[in-house]
CSV table of C-alpha atoms in Angstrom, one decimal:
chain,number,residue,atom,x,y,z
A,1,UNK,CA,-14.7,-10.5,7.2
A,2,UNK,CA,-16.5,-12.5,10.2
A,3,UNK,CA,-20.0,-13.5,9.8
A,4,UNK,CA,-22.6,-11.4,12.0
A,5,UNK,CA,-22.7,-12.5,15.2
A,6,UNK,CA,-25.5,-13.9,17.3
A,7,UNK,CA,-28.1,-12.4,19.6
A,8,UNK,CA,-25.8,-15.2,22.5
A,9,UNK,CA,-22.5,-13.5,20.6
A,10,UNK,CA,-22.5,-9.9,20.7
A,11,UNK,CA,-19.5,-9.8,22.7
A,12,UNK,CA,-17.1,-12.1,20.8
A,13,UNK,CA,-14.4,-10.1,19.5
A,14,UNK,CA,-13.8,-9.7,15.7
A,15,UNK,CA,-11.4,-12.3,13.9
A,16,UNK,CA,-8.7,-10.5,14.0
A,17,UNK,CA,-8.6,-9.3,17.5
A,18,UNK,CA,-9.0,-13.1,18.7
A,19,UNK,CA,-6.6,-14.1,16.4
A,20,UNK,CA,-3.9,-11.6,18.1
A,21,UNK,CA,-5.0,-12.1,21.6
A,22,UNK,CA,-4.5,-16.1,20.7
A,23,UNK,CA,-1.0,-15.2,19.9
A,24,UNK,CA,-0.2,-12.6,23.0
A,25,UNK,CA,-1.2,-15.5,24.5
A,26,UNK,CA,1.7,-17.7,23.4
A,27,UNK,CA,4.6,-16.9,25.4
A,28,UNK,CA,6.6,-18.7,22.7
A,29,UNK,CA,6.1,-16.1,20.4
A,30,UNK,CA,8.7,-13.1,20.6
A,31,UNK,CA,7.2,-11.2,16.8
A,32,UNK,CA,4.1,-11.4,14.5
A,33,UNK,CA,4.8,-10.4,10.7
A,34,UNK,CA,1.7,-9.0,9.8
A,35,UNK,CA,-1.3,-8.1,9.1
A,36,UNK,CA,-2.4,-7.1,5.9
A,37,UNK,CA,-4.7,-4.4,5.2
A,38,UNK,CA,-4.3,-0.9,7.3
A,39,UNK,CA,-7.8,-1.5,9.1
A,40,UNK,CA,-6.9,-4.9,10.8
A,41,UNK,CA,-3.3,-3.8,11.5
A,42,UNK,CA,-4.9,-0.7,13.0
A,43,UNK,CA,-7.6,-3.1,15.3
A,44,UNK,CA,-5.0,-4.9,16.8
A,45,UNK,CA,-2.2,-2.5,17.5
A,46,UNK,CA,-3.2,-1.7,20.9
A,47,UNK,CA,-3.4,-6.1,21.7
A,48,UNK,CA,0.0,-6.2,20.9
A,49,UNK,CA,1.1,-3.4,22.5
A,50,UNK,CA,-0.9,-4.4,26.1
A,51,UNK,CA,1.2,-7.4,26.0
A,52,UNK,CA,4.7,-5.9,24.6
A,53,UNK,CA,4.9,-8.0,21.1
A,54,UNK,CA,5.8,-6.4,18.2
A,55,UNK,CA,4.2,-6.8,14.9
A,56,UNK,CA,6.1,-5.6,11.8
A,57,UNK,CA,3.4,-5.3,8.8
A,58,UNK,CA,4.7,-5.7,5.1
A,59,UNK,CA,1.9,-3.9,3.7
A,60,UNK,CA,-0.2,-1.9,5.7
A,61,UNK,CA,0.3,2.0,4.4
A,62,UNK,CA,-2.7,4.2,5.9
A,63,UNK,CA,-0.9,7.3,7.8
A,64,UNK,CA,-2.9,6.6,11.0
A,65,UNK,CA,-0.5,3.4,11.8
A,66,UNK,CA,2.7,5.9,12.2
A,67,UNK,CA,3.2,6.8,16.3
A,68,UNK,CA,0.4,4.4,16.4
A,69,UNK,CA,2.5,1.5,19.1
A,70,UNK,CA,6.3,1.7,19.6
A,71,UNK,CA,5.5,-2.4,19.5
A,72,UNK,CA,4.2,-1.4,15.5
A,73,UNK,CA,6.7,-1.4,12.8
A,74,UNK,CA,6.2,-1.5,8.9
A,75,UNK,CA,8.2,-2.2,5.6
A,76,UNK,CA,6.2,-0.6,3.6
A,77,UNK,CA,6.5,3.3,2.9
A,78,UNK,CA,3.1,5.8,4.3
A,79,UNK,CA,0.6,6.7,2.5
A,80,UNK,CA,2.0,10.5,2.5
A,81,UNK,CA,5.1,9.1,1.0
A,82,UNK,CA,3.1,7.7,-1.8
A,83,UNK,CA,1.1,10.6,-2.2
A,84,UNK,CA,3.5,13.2,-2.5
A,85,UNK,CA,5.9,11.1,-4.8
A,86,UNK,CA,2.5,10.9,-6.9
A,87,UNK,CA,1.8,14.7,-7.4
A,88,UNK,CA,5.7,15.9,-7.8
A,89,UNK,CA,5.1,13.6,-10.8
A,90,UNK,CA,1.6,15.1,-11.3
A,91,UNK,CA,2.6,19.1,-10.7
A,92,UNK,CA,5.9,18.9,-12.0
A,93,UNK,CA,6.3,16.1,-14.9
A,94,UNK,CA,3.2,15.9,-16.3
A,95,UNK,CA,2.2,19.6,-15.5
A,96,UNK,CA,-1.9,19.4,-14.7
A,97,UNK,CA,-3.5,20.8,-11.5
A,98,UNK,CA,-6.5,19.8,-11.0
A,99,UNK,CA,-7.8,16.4,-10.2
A,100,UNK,CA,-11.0,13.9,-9.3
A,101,UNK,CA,-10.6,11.2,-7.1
A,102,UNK,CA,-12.0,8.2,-6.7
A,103,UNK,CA,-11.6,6.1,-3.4
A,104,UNK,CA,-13.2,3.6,-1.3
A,105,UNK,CA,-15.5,5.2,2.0
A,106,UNK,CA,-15.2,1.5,3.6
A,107,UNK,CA,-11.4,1.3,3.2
A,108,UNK,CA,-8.9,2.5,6.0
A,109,UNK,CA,-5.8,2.5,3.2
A,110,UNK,CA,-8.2,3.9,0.6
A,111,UNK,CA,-9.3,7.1,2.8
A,112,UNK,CA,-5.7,7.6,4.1
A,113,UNK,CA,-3.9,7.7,0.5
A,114,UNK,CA,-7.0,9.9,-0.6
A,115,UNK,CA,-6.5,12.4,2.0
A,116,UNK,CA,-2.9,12.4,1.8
A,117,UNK,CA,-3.2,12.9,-1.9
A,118,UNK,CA,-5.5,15.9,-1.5
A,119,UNK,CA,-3.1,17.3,1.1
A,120,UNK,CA,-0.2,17.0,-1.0
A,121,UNK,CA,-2.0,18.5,-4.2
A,122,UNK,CA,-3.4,22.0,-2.3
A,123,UNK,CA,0.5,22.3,-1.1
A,124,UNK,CA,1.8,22.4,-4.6
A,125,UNK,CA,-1.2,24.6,-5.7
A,126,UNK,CA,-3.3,22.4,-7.0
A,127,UNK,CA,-7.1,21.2,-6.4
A,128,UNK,CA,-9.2,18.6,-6.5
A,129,UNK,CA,-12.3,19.0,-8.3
A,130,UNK,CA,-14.6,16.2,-7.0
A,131,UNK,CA,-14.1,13.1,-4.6
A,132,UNK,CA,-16.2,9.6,-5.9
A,133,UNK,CA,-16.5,6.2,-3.8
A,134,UNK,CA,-16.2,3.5,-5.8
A,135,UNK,CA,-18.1,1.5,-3.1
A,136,UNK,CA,-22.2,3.8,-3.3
A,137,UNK,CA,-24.1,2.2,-4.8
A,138,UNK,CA,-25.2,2.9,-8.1
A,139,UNK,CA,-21.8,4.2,-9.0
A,140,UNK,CA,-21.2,4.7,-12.9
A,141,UNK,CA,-17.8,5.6,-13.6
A,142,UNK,CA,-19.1,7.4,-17.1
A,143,UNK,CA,-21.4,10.4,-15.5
A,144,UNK,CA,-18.9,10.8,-12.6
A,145,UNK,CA,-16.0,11.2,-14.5
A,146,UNK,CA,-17.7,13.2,-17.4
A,147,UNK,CA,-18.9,15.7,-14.9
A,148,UNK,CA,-15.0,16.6,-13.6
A,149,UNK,CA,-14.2,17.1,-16.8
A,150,UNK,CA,-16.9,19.5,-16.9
A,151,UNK,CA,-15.8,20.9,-13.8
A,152,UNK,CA,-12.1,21.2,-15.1
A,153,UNK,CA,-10.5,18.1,-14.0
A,154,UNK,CA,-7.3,17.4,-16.1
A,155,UNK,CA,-5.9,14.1,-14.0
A,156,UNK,CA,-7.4,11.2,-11.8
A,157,UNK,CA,-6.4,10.2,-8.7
A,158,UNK,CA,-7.2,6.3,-8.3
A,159,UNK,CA,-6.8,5.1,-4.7
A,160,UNK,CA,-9.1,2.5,-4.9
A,161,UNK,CA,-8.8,-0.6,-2.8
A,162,UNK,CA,-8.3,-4.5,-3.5
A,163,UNK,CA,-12.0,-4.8,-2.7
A,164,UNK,CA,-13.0,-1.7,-5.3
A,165,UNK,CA,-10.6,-2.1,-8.5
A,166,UNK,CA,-13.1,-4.0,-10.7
A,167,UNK,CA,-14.8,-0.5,-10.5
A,168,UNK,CA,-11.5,1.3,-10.3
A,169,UNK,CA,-10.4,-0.5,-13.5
A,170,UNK,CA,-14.0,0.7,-14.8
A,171,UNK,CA,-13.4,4.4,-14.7
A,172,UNK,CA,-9.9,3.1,-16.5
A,173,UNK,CA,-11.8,2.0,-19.0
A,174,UNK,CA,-14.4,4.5,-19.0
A,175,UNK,CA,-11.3,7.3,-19.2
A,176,UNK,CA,-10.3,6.0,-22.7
A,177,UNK,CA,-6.9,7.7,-22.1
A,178,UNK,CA,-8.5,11.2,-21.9
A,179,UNK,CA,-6.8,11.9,-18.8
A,180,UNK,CA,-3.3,10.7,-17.3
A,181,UNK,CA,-4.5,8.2,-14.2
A,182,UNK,CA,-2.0,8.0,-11.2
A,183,UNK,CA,-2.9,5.3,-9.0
A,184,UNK,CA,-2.1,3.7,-5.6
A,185,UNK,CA,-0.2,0.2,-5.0
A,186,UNK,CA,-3.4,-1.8,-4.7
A,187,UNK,CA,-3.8,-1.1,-8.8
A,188,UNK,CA,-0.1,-3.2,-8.8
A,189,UNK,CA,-2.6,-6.3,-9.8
A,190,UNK,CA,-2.5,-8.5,-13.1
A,191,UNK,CA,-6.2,-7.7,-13.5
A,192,UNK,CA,-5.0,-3.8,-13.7
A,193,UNK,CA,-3.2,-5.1,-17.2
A,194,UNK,CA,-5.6,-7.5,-18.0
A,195,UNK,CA,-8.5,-5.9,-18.0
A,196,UNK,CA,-7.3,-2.4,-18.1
A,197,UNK,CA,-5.9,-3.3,-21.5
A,198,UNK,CA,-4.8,0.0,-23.9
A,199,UNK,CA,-6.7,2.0,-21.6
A,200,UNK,CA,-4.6,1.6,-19.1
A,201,UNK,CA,-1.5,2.5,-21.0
A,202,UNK,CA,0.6,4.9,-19.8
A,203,UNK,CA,-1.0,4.7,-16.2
A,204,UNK,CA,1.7,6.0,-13.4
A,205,UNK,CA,1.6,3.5,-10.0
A,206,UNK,CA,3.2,3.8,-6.7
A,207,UNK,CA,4.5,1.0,-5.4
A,208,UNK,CA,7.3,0.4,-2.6
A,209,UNK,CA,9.3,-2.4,-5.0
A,210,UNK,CA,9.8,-3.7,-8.6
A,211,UNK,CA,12.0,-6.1,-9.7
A,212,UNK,CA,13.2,-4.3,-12.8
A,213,UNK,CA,14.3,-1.3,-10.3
A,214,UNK,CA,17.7,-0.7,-9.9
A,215,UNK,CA,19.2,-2.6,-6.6
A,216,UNK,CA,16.9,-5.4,-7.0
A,217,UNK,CA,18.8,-7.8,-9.5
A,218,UNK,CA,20.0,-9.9,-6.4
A,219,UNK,CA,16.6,-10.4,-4.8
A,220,UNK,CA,14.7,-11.0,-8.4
A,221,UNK,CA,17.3,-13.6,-9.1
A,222,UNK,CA,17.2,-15.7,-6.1
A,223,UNK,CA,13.5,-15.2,-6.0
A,224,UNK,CA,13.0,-17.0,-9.4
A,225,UNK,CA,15.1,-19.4,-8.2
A,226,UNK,CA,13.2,-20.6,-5.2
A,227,UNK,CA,9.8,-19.5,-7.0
A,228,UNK,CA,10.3,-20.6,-10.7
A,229,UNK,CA,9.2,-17.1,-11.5
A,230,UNK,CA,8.8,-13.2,-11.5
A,231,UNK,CA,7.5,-11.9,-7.7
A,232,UNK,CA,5.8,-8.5,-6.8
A,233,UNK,CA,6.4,-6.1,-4.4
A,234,UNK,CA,4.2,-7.5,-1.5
A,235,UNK,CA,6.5,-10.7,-1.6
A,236,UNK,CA,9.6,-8.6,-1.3
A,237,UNK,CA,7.9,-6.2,1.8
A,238,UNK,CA,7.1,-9.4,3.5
A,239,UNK,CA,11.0,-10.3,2.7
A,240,UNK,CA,11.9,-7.6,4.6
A,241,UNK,CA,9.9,-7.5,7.2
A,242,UNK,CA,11.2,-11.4,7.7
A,243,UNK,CA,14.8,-10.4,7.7
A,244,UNK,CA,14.6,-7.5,10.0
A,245,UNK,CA,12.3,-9.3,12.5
A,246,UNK,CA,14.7,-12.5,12.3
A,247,UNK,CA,18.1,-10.2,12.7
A,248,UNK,CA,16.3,-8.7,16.1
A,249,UNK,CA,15.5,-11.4,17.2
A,250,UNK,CA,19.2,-12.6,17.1
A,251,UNK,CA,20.4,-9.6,18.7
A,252,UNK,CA,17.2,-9.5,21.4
A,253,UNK,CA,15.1,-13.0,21.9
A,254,UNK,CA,12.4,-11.6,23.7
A,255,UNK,CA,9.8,-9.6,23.4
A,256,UNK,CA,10.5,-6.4,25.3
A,257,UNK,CA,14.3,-6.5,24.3
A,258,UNK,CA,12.9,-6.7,20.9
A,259,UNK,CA,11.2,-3.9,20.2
A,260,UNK,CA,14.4,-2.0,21.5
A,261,UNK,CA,16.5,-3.6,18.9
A,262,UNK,CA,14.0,-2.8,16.2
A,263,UNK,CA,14.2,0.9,17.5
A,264,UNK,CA,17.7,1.4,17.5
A,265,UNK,CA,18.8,4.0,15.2
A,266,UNK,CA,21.4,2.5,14.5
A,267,UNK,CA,19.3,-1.2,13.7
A,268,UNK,CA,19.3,-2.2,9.9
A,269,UNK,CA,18.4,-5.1,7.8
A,270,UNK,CA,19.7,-6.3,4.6
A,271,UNK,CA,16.3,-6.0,2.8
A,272,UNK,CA,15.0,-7.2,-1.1
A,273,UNK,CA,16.6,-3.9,-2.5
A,274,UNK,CA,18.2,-1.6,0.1
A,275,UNK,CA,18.4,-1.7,3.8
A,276,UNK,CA,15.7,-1.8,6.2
A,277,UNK,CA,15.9,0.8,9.2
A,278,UNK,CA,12.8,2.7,10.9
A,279,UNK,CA,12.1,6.1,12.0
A,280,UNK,CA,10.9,6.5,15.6
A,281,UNK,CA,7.2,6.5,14.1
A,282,UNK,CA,8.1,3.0,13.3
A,283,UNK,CA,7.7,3.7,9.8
A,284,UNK,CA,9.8,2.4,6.7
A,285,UNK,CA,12.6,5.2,5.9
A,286,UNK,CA,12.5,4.3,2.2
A,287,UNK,CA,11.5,5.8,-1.1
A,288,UNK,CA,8.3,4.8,-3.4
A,289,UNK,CA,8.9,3.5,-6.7
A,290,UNK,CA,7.2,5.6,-10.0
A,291,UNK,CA,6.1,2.5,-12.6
A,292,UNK,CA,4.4,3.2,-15.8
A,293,UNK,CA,2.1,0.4,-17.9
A,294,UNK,CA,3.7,0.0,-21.1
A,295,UNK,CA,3.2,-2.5,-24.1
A,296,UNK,CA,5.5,-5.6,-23.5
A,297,UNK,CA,5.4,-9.5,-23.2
A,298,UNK,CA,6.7,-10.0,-19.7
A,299,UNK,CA,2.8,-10.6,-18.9
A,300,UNK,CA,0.8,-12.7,-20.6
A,301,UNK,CA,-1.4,-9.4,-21.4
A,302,UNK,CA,1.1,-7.3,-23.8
A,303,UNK,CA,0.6,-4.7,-21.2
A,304,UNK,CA,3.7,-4.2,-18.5
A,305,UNK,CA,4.7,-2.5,-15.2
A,306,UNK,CA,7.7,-0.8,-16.0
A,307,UNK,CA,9.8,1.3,-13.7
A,308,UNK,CA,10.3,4.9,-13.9
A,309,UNK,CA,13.8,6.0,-13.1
């Protein structure tokens, strides 16, 4: 985040803003890959779309980006895809109905996978017991999750964000396997298995990618080629989000042709593990992955990400 600015600088823009108003600026510059969290993607949308450039974001989720620009595109699935894929397994595998959730109040992606998680509970007939942010101060992950399951809470909800999961990771621990956890991609983190440890066995994560998923042999294979080793689902989202903005830009080298070729419904990319289209929303039509933590050795933890199939 920028520092706070100045009695003389109230008026300067945030970093982000004047970093995409410095590239609108470039007439060289026909796409933008990027940004990274949901709140900065969010604060610069309408830059980009003043000045007709298109951004395509590899990991930006929160629901409030869809219909947000027709110049705003993303290779990563919504929030609401996440969610729901979350409670079918919830309401229909593991059979519980009521859950707490803990979330981050400061976190754009945190509130939208939290609401959409709540929304996608009440439809199947379920209900959340209590709501925690991992962010108040004070927070202790023992009384607040003792008191749902005095209140009747049989699963948590974890949509904590990157700046939250050493507290996320606390209720984990704090949960002692009591209760099934099913978590956001932000818990996709080495530090989730490291620290996590056996508490975090048998934990259930959303993500958009694994490599051990079916239909992503090819991409694993040349990736640990040109890497020396295993990469996670941000690398291949930013993959595709490289090879669909560089196959536009082949068929349409300028910014307002571009966004029309992006558009097309007919427009598709070769992605990491299946193709890469968008809806009209300009949203990633594609599926979230279901992993599990499992013992293993592929980390240097004996805890895993495994897929679900």
């Amino acid at each position: 985040p920028s520092p706070s600015p100045s009695p003389a600088t109230t008026t300067t823009p945030p970093q982000p803003q004047q970093i995409a108003t410095k590239l609108v600026n470039r007439p060289d510059i026909l796409g933008v890959i990027g940004h990274y969290s949901s709140g900065v993607t969010l604060a610069t949308a309408d830059i980009y779309k003043t000045s007709q450039l298109v951004s395509i974001s590899p990991i930006s989720s929160a629901v409030q980006i869809s219909n947000k620009s027709p110049y705003l595109f993303r290779t990563i699935p919504s929030d609401a895809i996440t969610a729901r894929a979350l409670i079918d397994h919830m309401r229909q595998t593991l059979n519980r109905k009521k859950a707490v959730i803990y979330y981050t109040a400061t976190s754009d992606y945190s509130k939208s996978l939290k609401g959409e998680l709540n929304s996608s509970l009440l439809r199947q007939g379920g209900q959340v017991i209590a709501e925690y942010d991992l962010g108040q101060s004070g927070f202790n992950p023992k009384q607040t999750l003792q008191a749902a399951i005095q209140q009747g809470a049989d699963t948590i909800l974890l949509a904590t964000s990157g700046d939250t999961l050493n507290r996320g990771l606390q209720v984990v621990r704090a949960n002692k396997n009591q209760l099934p956890i099913l978590s956001g991609d932000d818990v996709y983190s080495p530090e989730t298995l490291e620290i996590g440890g056996p508490s975090a066995k048998n934990m259930i994560v959303a993500v958009p990618w694994h490599i051990l998923a079916p239909g992503s042999e090819d991409f694993a294979l040349r990736s640990r080629k040109i890497w020396g080793g295993d990469v996670n689902w941000r690398t291949a989202t930013a993959y595709d989000a490289t090879v669909a903005l560089t196959i536009a830009l082949q068929k349409a080298p300028s910014r307002a042709s571009l966004k029309n070729a992006l558009s097309a419904p007919a427009f598709s990319a070769p992605g990491a593990s299946r193709t890469v289209n968008f809806l009209p929303s300009g949203d990633r039509n594609a599926p979230v992955q279901l992993v599990k933590i499992v013992e293993g050795n592929r980390s240097s933890y004996g805890y895993d990400f495994e897929p679900i199939p």
